[in-house]
Amino acid sequence: MKCCFCINLRTATLFLAVLGTITHLYGAFALTAVSDEFEERDSGAIFGLTMYSYLSGFACLAGAVGVIKHNAKQLRLFAAYYWVDLALHMLFSVASAFIIFSLDAEVCQQIVQEAPKDEPIDMETCESLYISSGWVMVIAMALNLLLKLHFAFAIQAYKRQVQQEEQAERMLEESAVVVGYPVVAPPVYDVKETIFVAGQEFVPNEKK
């Protein structure tokens, strides 16, 4: 089976797992390094985001190991993480779209007030540009969600493929029975040496 751009499922899953491991762990390390620079009121959100980045990185690392070792359990963890991450991204996108289109008046009012006198901008023009920019952001988020949904299905398909292969191997091992065949000894013939006396066969007394 293929994923996108004619890439097989194993290669695509490994690429996503390795890329996720690098990006999430790098983000977690970066947040840990600059956590002291944030205000105290933001410390809770930063801590939660940092922990999620660490968990995401380890889940992606488990997926990479699962692909390399052909392990369905580790791939199951990676697939579950990817679906959860997709759901969180969907909630974030919906919330962001709602916030974008609900703050147009406030944002444009502030822009109009702070605009330089030599380059004035009216409220109508600002709202028109703001709404257009908002739609561009919403479309970009929607495309990102569709792409992540496609990747989630690809990971799920590869996980099922590995599970089926492991199940087939296990059934083959359980059904393999060594059949032993009895060893048949070769026939034994009662061969006795014939004795000739004076050109005639000598027959012992018990045969007479």
PDB file of C-alpha atoms in Angstrom:
ATOM      1  CA  MET A   1       0.000   0.000   0.000  1.00  0.00           C
ATOM      2  CA  LYS A   2       1.071   3.565  -0.728  1.00  0.00           C
ATOM      3  CA  CYS A   3       0.721   6.804   1.203  1.00  0.00           C
ATOM      4  CA  CYS A   4       1.287  10.038  -0.716  1.00  0.00           C
ATOM      5  CA  PHE A   5       3.545  10.721  -3.690  1.00  0.00           C
ATOM      6  CA  CYS A   6       3.841   6.943  -4.253  1.00  0.00           C
ATOM      7  CA  ILE A   7       5.661   6.447  -0.917  1.00  0.00           C
ATOM      8  CA  ASN A   8       4.947   3.128   0.772  1.00  0.00           C
ATOM      9  CA  LEU A   9       3.303   3.107   4.182  1.00  0.00           C
ATOM     10  CA  ARG A  10       6.398   1.958   6.060  1.00  0.00           C
ATOM     11  CA  THR A  11       8.582   4.760   4.716  1.00  0.00           C
ATOM     12  CA  ALA A  12       5.876   7.381   5.276  1.00  0.00           C
ATOM     13  CA  THR A  13       5.237   6.231   8.849  1.00  0.00           C
ATOM     14  CA  LEU A  14       8.953   6.188   9.646  1.00  0.00           C
ATOM     15  CA  PHE A  15       9.394   9.673   8.180  1.00  0.00           C
ATOM     16  CA  LEU A  16       6.486  11.082  10.208  1.00  0.00           C
ATOM     17  CA  ALA A  17       7.750   9.418  13.388  1.00  0.00           C
ATOM     18  CA  VAL A  18      11.321  10.673  13.000  1.00  0.00           C
ATOM     19  CA  LEU A  19      10.179  14.175  12.031  1.00  0.00           C
ATOM     20  CA  GLY A  20       7.795  14.295  14.993  1.00  0.00           C
ATOM     21  CA  THR A  21      10.503  13.097  17.371  1.00  0.00           C
ATOM     22  CA  ILE A  22      12.931  15.803  16.264  1.00  0.00           C
ATOM     23  CA  THR A  23      10.454  18.697  16.208  1.00  0.00           C
ATOM     24  CA  HIS A  24       8.633  17.877  19.446  1.00  0.00           C
ATOM     25  CA  LEU A  25      11.736  17.142  21.509  1.00  0.00           C
ATOM     26  CA  TYR A  26      13.479  20.221  20.131  1.00  0.00           C
ATOM     27  CA  GLY A  27      10.446  22.300  21.065  1.00  0.00           C
ATOM     28  CA  ALA A  28      10.350  20.755  24.531  1.00  0.00           C
ATOM     29  CA  PHE A  29      14.046  21.491  25.125  1.00  0.00           C
ATOM     30  CA  ALA A  30      13.615  25.054  23.858  1.00  0.00           C
ATOM     31  CA  LEU A  31      10.613  25.685  26.121  1.00  0.00           C
ATOM     32  CA  THR A  32      12.502  24.227  29.075  1.00  0.00           C
ATOM     33  CA  ALA A  33      15.446  26.532  28.404  1.00  0.00           C
ATOM     34  CA  VAL A  34      13.354  29.728  28.225  1.00  0.00           C
ATOM     35  CA  SER A  35      10.683  28.827  30.790  1.00  0.00           C
ATOM     36  CA  ASP A  36      12.158  31.265  33.343  1.00  0.00           C
ATOM     37  CA  GLU A  37      11.674  34.204  30.972  1.00  0.00           C
ATOM     38  CA  PHE A  38       7.878  33.976  30.990  1.00  0.00           C
ATOM     39  CA  GLU A  39       5.677  35.715  33.513  1.00  0.00           C
ATOM     40  CA  GLU A  40       4.383  33.768  36.486  1.00  0.00           C
ATOM     41  CA  ARG A  41       0.796  33.861  35.246  1.00  0.00           C
ATOM     42  CA  ASP A  42       1.880  32.060  32.048  1.00  0.00           C
ATOM     43  CA  SER A  43       3.979  29.415  33.838  1.00  0.00           C
ATOM     44  CA  GLY A  44       1.112  26.907  34.008  1.00  0.00           C
ATOM     45  CA  ALA A  45       0.392  27.057  30.283  1.00  0.00           C
ATOM     46  CA  ILE A  46       4.094  26.853  29.425  1.00  0.00           C
ATOM     47  CA  PHE A  47       4.562  23.879  31.737  1.00  0.00           C
ATOM     48  CA  GLY A  48       1.609  22.058  30.145  1.00  0.00           C
ATOM     49  CA  LEU A  49       2.860  22.787  26.645  1.00  0.00           C
ATOM     50  CA  THR A  50       6.341  21.605  27.584  1.00  0.00           C
ATOM     51  CA  MET A  51       5.047  18.339  29.037  1.00  0.00           C
ATOM     52  CA  TYR A  52       2.889  17.743  25.968  1.00  0.00           C
ATOM     53  CA  SER A  53       5.906  18.322  23.731  1.00  0.00           C
ATOM     54  CA  TYR A  54       7.928  15.771  25.695  1.00  0.00           C
ATOM     55  CA  LEU A  55       5.112  13.206  25.582  1.00  0.00           C
ATOM     56  CA  SER A  56       4.633  13.822  21.866  1.00  0.00           C
ATOM     57  CA  GLY A  57       8.334  13.382  21.225  1.00  0.00           C
ATOM     58  CA  PHE A  58       8.480  10.083  23.103  1.00  0.00           C
ATOM     59  CA  ALA A  59       5.323   8.829  21.354  1.00  0.00           C
ATOM     60  CA  CYS A  60       6.884   9.622  17.976  1.00  0.00           C
ATOM     61  CA  LEU A  61      10.111   7.935  19.083  1.00  0.00           C
ATOM     62  CA  ALA A  62       8.117   4.819  19.981  1.00  0.00           C
ATOM     63  CA  GLY A  63       6.598   4.936  16.499  1.00  0.00           C
ATOM     64  CA  ALA A  64      10.027   5.108  14.854  1.00  0.00           C
ATOM     65  CA  VAL A  65      11.253   2.154  16.925  1.00  0.00           C
ATOM     66  CA  GLY A  66       8.057   0.280  16.095  1.00  0.00           C
ATOM     67  CA  VAL A  67       8.610   0.745  12.379  1.00  0.00           C
ATOM     68  CA  ILE A  68      12.238  -0.356  12.586  1.00  0.00           C
ATOM     69  CA  LYS A  69      11.528  -3.372  14.814  1.00  0.00           C
ATOM     70  CA  HIS A  70       8.200  -4.199  13.140  1.00  0.00           C
ATOM     71  CA  ASN A  71       6.465  -3.963  16.522  1.00  0.00           C
ATOM     72  CA  ALA A  72       2.683  -3.494  16.494  1.00  0.00           C
ATOM     73  CA  LYS A  73       2.431  -2.414  20.160  1.00  0.00           C
ATOM     74  CA  GLN A  74       4.713   0.585  19.691  1.00  0.00           C
ATOM     75  CA  LEU A  75       2.959   1.478  16.455  1.00  0.00           C
ATOM     76  CA  ARG A  76      -0.374   1.323  18.297  1.00  0.00           C
ATOM     77  CA  LEU A  77       0.913   3.934  20.745  1.00  0.00           C
ATOM     78  CA  PHE A  78       2.116   6.169  17.922  1.00  0.00           C
ATOM     79  CA  ALA A  79      -1.182   5.859  16.037  1.00  0.00           C
ATOM     80  CA  ALA A  80      -3.198   6.657  19.174  1.00  0.00           C
ATOM     81  CA  TYR A  81      -1.048   9.737  19.811  1.00  0.00           C
ATOM     82  CA  TYR A  82      -1.505  10.938  16.233  1.00  0.00           C
ATOM     83  CA  TRP A  83      -5.304  10.746  16.461  1.00  0.00           C
ATOM     84  CA  VAL A  84      -5.272  12.631  19.784  1.00  0.00           C
ATOM     85  CA  ASP A  85      -2.956  15.258  18.323  1.00  0.00           C
ATOM     86  CA  LEU A  86      -5.258  15.605  15.309  1.00  0.00           C
ATOM     87  CA  ALA A  87      -8.266  16.140  17.600  1.00  0.00           C
ATOM     88  CA  LEU A  88      -6.383  18.811  19.579  1.00  0.00           C
ATOM     89  CA  HIS A  89      -5.333  20.568  16.381  1.00  0.00           C
ATOM     90  CA  MET A  90      -8.944  20.527  15.206  1.00  0.00           C
ATOM     91  CA  LEU A  91     -10.154  22.112  18.462  1.00  0.00           C
ATOM     92  CA  PHE A  92      -7.377  24.701  18.265  1.00  0.00           C
ATOM     93  CA  SER A  93      -8.250  25.528  14.649  1.00  0.00           C
ATOM     94  CA  VAL A  94     -11.952  25.958  15.414  1.00  0.00           C
ATOM     95  CA  ALA A  95     -11.190  28.148  18.427  1.00  0.00           C
ATOM     96  CA  SER A  96      -8.683  30.200  16.444  1.00  0.00           C
ATOM     97  CA  ALA A  97     -11.164  30.759  13.605  1.00  0.00           C
ATOM     98  CA  PHE A  98     -13.807  31.882  16.092  1.00  0.00           C
ATOM     99  CA  ILE A  99     -11.397  34.297  17.777  1.00  0.00           C
ATOM    100  CA  ILE A 100     -10.154  35.684  14.458  1.00  0.00           C
ATOM    101  CA  PHE A 101     -13.605  36.600  13.181  1.00  0.00           C
ATOM    102  CA  SER A 102     -14.870  37.869  16.535  1.00  0.00           C
ATOM    103  CA  LEU A 103     -12.083  40.407  17.079  1.00  0.00           C
ATOM    104  CA  ASP A 104     -12.178  42.174  13.713  1.00  0.00           C
ATOM    105  CA  ALA A 105     -13.780  45.354  15.033  1.00  0.00           C
ATOM    106  CA  GLU A 106     -11.472  45.678  18.041  1.00  0.00           C
ATOM    107  CA  VAL A 107      -8.315  44.961  16.036  1.00  0.00           C
ATOM    108  CA  CYS A 108      -9.226  47.337  13.235  1.00  0.00           C
ATOM    109  CA  GLN A 109     -10.197  50.087  15.669  1.00  0.00           C
ATOM    110  CA  GLN A 110      -6.764  49.860  17.266  1.00  0.00           C
ATOM    111  CA  ILE A 111      -5.046  49.797  13.868  1.00  0.00           C
ATOM    112  CA  VAL A 112      -6.961  52.874  12.701  1.00  0.00           C
ATOM    113  CA  GLN A 113      -6.066  54.752  15.876  1.00  0.00           C
ATOM    114  CA  GLU A 114      -2.360  53.875  15.666  1.00  0.00           C
ATOM    115  CA  ALA A 115      -2.045  54.426  11.899  1.00  0.00           C
ATOM    116  CA  PRO A 116       0.385  57.227  10.924  1.00  0.00           C
ATOM    117  CA  LYS A 117      -1.156  60.468   9.759  1.00  0.00           C
ATOM    118  CA  ASP A 118       0.625  60.373   6.398  1.00  0.00           C
ATOM    119  CA  GLU A 119      -0.816  56.871   5.694  1.00  0.00           C
ATOM    120  CA  PRO A 120      -4.304  56.893   7.164  1.00  0.00           C
ATOM    121  CA  ILE A 121      -6.591  53.873   6.907  1.00  0.00           C
ATOM    122  CA  ASP A 122     -10.321  53.855   7.352  1.00  0.00           C
ATOM    123  CA  MET A 123     -12.336  51.291   9.292  1.00  0.00           C
ATOM    124  CA  GLU A 124     -13.999  49.725   6.257  1.00  0.00           C
ATOM    125  CA  THR A 125     -10.734  49.083   4.437  1.00  0.00           C
ATOM    126  CA  CYS A 126      -9.159  47.634   7.555  1.00  0.00           C
ATOM    127  CA  GLU A 127     -12.044  45.242   8.186  1.00  0.00           C
ATOM    128  CA  SER A 128     -12.009  44.123   4.557  1.00  0.00           C
ATOM    129  CA  LEU A 129      -8.281  43.353   4.706  1.00  0.00           C
ATOM    130  CA  TYR A 130      -8.649  41.734   8.105  1.00  0.00           C
ATOM    131  CA  ILE A 131     -11.474  39.427   6.980  1.00  0.00           C
ATOM    132  CA  SER A 132      -9.536  38.444   3.851  1.00  0.00           C
ATOM    133  CA  SER A 133      -6.451  37.651   5.924  1.00  0.00           C
ATOM    134  CA  GLY A 134      -8.608  35.706   8.368  1.00  0.00           C
ATOM    135  CA  TRP A 135     -10.007  33.531   5.597  1.00  0.00           C
ATOM    136  CA  VAL A 136      -6.483  32.837   4.332  1.00  0.00           C
ATOM    137  CA  MET A 137      -5.495  31.652   7.816  1.00  0.00           C
ATOM    138  CA  VAL A 138      -8.630  29.504   8.167  1.00  0.00           C
ATOM    139  CA  ILE A 139      -8.057  27.859   4.772  1.00  0.00           C
ATOM    140  CA  ALA A 140      -4.415  27.180   5.698  1.00  0.00           C
ATOM    141  CA  MET A 141      -5.509  25.568   8.988  1.00  0.00           C
ATOM    142  CA  ALA A 142      -8.118  23.487   7.155  1.00  0.00           C
ATOM    143  CA  LEU A 143      -5.539  22.234   4.633  1.00  0.00           C
ATOM    144  CA  ASN A 144      -3.192  21.397   7.499  1.00  0.00           C
ATOM    145  CA  LEU A 145      -5.956  19.374   9.194  1.00  0.00           C
ATOM    146  CA  LEU A 146      -6.742  17.490   5.981  1.00  0.00           C
ATOM    147  CA  LEU A 147      -3.059  16.671   5.541  1.00  0.00           C
ATOM    148  CA  LYS A 148      -2.764  15.459   9.146  1.00  0.00           C
ATOM    149  CA  LEU A 149      -5.949  13.393   8.675  1.00  0.00           C
ATOM    150  CA  HIS A 150      -4.401  11.743   5.629  1.00  0.00           C
ATOM    151  CA  PHE A 151      -1.231  10.972   7.600  1.00  0.00           C
ATOM    152  CA  ALA A 152      -3.288   9.588  10.495  1.00  0.00           C
ATOM    153  CA  PHE A 153      -5.057   7.154   8.161  1.00  0.00           C
ATOM    154  CA  ALA A 154      -1.699   6.147   6.646  1.00  0.00           C
ATOM    155  CA  ILE A 155      -0.242   5.385  10.097  1.00  0.00           C
ATOM    156  CA  GLN A 156      -3.393   3.480  11.030  1.00  0.00           C
ATOM    157  CA  ALA A 157      -3.189   1.428   7.833  1.00  0.00           C
ATOM    158  CA  TYR A 158       0.463   0.527   8.427  1.00  0.00           C
ATOM    159  CA  LYS A 159      -0.306  -0.414  12.041  1.00  0.00           C
ATOM    160  CA  ARG A 160      -3.038  -2.803  10.848  1.00  0.00           C
ATOM    161  CA  GLN A 161      -0.681  -4.238   8.240  1.00  0.00           C
ATOM    162  CA  VAL A 162       1.942  -5.017  10.895  1.00  0.00           C
ATOM    163  CA  GLN A 163      -0.720  -6.475  13.214  1.00  0.00           C
ATOM    164  CA  GLN A 164      -1.962  -8.775  10.450  1.00  0.00           C
ATOM    165  CA  GLU A 165       1.573  -9.890   9.645  1.00  0.00           C
ATOM    166  CA  GLU A 166       2.312 -10.605  13.326  1.00  0.00           C
ATOM    167  CA  GLN A 167      -0.952 -12.505  13.670  1.00  0.00           C
ATOM    168  CA  ALA A 168      -0.200 -14.567  10.561  1.00  0.00           C
ATOM    169  CA  GLU A 169       3.284 -15.403  11.886  1.00  0.00           C
ATOM    170  CA  ARG A 170       1.858 -16.370  15.272  1.00  0.00           C
ATOM    171  CA  MET A 171      -0.799 -18.621  13.698  1.00  0.00           C
ATOM    172  CA  LEU A 172       1.857 -20.216  11.514  1.00  0.00           C
ATOM    173  CA  GLU A 173       4.028 -20.976  14.542  1.00  0.00           C
ATOM    174  CA  GLU A 174       1.096 -22.415  16.486  1.00  0.00           C
ATOM    175  CA  SER A 175      -0.073 -24.603  13.608  1.00  0.00           C
ATOM    176  CA  ALA A 176       3.386 -25.939  12.806  1.00  0.00           C
ATOM    177  CA  VAL A 177       3.473 -29.572  14.054  1.00  0.00           C
ATOM    178  CA  VAL A 178       6.501 -31.788  13.644  1.00  0.00           C
ATOM    179  CA  VAL A 179       5.298 -35.210  12.421  1.00  0.00           C
ATOM    180  CA  GLY A 180       7.545 -38.132  13.312  1.00  0.00           C
ATOM    181  CA  TYR A 181       7.572 -41.173  11.077  1.00  0.00           C
ATOM    182  CA  PRO A 182       8.423 -44.638  12.529  1.00  0.00           C
ATOM    183  CA  VAL A 183      11.778 -45.979  11.513  1.00  0.00           C
ATOM    184  CA  VAL A 184      11.336 -49.290   9.726  1.00  0.00           C
ATOM    185  CA  ALA A 185      14.218 -51.662  10.148  1.00  0.00           C
ATOM    186  CA  PRO A 186      15.369 -53.438   7.009  1.00  0.00           C
ATOM    187  CA  PRO A 187      14.258 -57.074   6.655  1.00  0.00           C
ATOM    188  CA  VAL A 188      16.610 -59.677   8.044  1.00  0.00           C
ATOM    189  CA  TYR A 189      17.016 -62.821   5.988  1.00  0.00           C
ATOM    190  CA  ASP A 190      18.180 -66.158   7.477  1.00  0.00           C
ATOM    191  CA  VAL A 191      21.087 -66.764   5.226  1.00  0.00           C
ATOM    192  CA  LYS A 192      23.231 -69.782   5.934  1.00  0.00           C
ATOM    193  CA  GLU A 193      26.406 -70.731   4.193  1.00  0.00           C
ATOM    194  CA  THR A 194      26.101 -73.695   1.816  1.00  0.00           C
ATOM    195  CA  ILE A 195      28.804 -76.396   2.310  1.00  0.00           C
ATOM    196  CA  PHE A 196      29.844 -78.694  -0.491  1.00  0.00           C
ATOM    197  CA  VAL A 197      31.546 -82.054   0.193  1.00  0.00           C
ATOM    198  CA  ALA A 198      33.054 -83.989  -2.751  1.00  0.00           C
ATOM    199  CA  GLY A 199      31.109 -81.848  -5.171  1.00  0.00           C
ATOM    200  CA  GLN A 200      27.793 -82.428  -3.391  1.00  0.00           C
ATOM    201  CA  GLU A 201      25.847 -80.166  -1.055  1.00  0.00           C
ATOM    202  CA  PHE A 202      26.307 -81.157   2.570  1.00  0.00           C
ATOM    203  CA  VAL A 203      23.029 -81.186   4.493  1.00  0.00           C
ATOM    204  CA  PRO A 204      23.248 -81.309   8.288  1.00  0.00           C
ATOM    205  CA  ASN A 205      21.408 -84.075  10.149  1.00  0.00           C
ATOM    206  CA  GLU A 206      18.572 -81.733  11.302  1.00  0.00           C
ATOM    207  CA  LYS A 207      17.574 -81.076   7.675  1.00  0.00           C
ATOM    208  CA  LYS A 208      17.482 -84.732   6.690  1.00  0.00           C
TER     209      LYS A 208
END
